[in-house]
Coordinates of C-alpha atoms and ligand atoms in Angstrom, one line a residue:
X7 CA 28.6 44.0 -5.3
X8 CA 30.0 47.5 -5.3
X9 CA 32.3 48.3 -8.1
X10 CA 35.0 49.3 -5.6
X11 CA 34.9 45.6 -5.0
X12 CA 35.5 44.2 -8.4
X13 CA 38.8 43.0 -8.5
X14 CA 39.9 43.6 -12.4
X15 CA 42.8 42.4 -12.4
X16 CA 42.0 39.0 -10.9
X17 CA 39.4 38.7 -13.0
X18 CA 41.5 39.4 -16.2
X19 CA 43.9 37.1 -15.1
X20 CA 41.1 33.9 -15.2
X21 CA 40.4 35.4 -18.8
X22 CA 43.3 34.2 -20.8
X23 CA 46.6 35.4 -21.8
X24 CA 45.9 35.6 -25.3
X25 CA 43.7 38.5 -24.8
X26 CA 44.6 42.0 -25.4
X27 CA 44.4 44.2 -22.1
X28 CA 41.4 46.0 -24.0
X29 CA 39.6 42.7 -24.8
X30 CA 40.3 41.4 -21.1
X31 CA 38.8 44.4 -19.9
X32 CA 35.7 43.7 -22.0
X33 CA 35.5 40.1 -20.5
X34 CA 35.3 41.4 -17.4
X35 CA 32.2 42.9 -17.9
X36 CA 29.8 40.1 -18.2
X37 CA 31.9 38.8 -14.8
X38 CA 31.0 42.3 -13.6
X39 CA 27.7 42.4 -15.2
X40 CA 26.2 39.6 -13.6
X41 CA 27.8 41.2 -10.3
X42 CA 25.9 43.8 -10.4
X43 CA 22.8 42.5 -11.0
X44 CA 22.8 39.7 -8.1
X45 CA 23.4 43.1 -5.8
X46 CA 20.7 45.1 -7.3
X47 CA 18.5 42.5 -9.9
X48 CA 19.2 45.4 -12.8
X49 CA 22.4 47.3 -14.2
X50 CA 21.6 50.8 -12.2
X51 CA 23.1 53.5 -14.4
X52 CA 25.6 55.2 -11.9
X53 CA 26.5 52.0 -11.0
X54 CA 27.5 51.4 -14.7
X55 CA 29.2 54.6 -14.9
X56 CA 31.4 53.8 -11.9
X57 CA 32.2 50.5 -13.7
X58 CA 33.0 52.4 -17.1
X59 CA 35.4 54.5 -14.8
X60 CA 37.3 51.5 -12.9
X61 CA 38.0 49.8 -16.5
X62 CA 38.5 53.0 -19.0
X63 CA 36.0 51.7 -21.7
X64 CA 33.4 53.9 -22.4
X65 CA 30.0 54.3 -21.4
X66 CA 28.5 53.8 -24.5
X67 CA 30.3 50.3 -25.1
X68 CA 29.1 49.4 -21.9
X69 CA 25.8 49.8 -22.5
X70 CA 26.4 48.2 -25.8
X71 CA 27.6 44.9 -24.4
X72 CA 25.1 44.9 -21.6
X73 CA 22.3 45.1 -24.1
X74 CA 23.7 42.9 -26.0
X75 CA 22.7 39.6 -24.2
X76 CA 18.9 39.3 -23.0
X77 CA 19.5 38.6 -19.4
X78 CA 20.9 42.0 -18.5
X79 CA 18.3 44.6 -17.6
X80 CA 18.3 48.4 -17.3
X81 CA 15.4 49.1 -15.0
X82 CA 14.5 47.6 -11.8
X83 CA 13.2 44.0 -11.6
X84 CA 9.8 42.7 -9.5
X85 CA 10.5 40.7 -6.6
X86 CA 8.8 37.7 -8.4
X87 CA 9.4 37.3 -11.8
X88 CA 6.3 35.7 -13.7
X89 CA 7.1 34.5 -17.8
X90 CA 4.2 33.3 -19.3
X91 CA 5.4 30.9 -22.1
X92 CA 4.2 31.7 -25.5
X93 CA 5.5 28.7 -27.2
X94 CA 2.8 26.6 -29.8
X95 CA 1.8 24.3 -26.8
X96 CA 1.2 27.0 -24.5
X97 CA -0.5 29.5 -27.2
X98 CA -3.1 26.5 -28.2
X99 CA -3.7 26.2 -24.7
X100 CA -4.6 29.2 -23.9
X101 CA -1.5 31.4 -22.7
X102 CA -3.3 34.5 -24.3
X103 CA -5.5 34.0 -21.6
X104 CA -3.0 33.5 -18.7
X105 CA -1.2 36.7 -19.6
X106 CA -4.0 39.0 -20.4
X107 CA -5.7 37.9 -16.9
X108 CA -2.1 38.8 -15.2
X109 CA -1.9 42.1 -17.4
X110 CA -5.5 42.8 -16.1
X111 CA -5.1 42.3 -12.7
X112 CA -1.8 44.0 -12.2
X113 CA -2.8 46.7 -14.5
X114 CA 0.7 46.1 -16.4
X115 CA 1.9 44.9 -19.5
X116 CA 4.0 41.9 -21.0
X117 CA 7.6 43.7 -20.0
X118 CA 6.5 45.9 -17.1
X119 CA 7.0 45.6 -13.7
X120 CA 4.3 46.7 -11.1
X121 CA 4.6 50.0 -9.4
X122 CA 5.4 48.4 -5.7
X123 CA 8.1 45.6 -7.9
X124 CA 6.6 43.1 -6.5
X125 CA 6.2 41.6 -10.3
X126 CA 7.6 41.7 -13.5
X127 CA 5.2 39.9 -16.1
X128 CA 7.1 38.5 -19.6
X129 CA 6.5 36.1 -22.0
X130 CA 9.0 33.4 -22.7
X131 CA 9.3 30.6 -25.7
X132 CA 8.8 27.3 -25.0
X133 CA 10.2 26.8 -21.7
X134 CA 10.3 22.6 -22.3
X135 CA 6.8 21.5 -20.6
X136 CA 4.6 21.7 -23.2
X137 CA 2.8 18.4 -21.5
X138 CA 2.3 20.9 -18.4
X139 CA 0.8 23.6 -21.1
X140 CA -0.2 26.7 -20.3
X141 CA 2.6 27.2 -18.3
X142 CA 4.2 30.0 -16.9
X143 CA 7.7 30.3 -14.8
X144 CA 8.0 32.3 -11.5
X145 CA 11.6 32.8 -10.7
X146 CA 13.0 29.8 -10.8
X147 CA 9.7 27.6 -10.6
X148 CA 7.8 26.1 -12.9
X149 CA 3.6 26.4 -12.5
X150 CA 2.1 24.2 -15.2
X151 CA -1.9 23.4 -16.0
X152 CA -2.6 26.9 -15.6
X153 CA -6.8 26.9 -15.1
X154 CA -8.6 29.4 -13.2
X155 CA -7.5 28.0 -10.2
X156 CA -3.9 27.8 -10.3
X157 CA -4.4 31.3 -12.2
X158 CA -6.3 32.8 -9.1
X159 CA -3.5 31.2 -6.6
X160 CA -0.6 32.3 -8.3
X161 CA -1.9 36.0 -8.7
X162 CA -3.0 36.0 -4.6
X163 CA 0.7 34.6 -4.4
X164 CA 1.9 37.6 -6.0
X165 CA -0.4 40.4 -3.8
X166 CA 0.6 38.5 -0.7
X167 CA 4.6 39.0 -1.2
Ligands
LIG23 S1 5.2 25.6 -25.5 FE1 5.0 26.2 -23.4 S2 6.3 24.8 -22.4 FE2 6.6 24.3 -24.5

């Protein structure tokens, strides 16, 4: 979504009445936010400052609601997006092993995305398949009993994107 597109006052009006214009504004932004990132999976910086522009808040207050909530991220994303849950299940079963193989082979670490962004690696709490443990999430899917084989598939997965 380009910012030019946001309609702000359409949003504001499915925000309440209650709200001051200000706090309206700043409801907008999550709306706007979320925008943003489905256009360009991060919150690019100029496109932030255009946003600051279109609503009059400052920059620094959108950078401080942005970082604010966990899902919102500043630099660019990988293409697939590998979590490696860290949760007790996982971490008995060896997740320590799942991530440091993934951190090996795509010389990057929990956090990073690869040079070509075709991966971002993370680690995630439990993510609520602790029978499947080790687990790990890619995107949206969930890869579960994580041996050497289902290790060595999903990383050829990843190279062949
Ligand atoms: S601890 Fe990993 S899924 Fe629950």
């Amino acid at each position: 979504m380009k910012v030019e597109e946001l309609n702000v006052e359409e949003v504001m009006g499915s925000v309440g009445s209650i709200l001051s214009g200000q706090d309206k504004k700043r409801g907008v932004l999550i709306h706007a936010f979320q925008k943003i990132q489905e256009e360009y999976s991060y919150l690019p910086g100029d496109v932030l400052k255009e946003l600051a522009k279109k609503l009059s808040l400052p920059l620094a207050e959108i950078y401080s609601v942005a970082s604010f909530y966990k899902q919102f991220h500043f630099s660019p994303r990988g293409r697939k997006v590998v979590r490696v849950c860290t949760g007790t299940a996982c971490h008995v079963r060896g997740a320590a092993k799942v991530l440091s193989a993934l951190e090996k082979e795509f010389s990057i670490k929990d956090g990073e995305t690869t040079a070509d962004l075709a991966m971002t690696l993370e680690t995630v709490g439990c993510v609520g398949c602790c029978g499947l443990a080790p687990v790990a999430t890619v995107n949206e899917d969930v890869v579960g009993d994580i041996g050497k084989k289902k290790l060595h598939d999903l990383i050829n997965s990843i190279k062949e994107e």
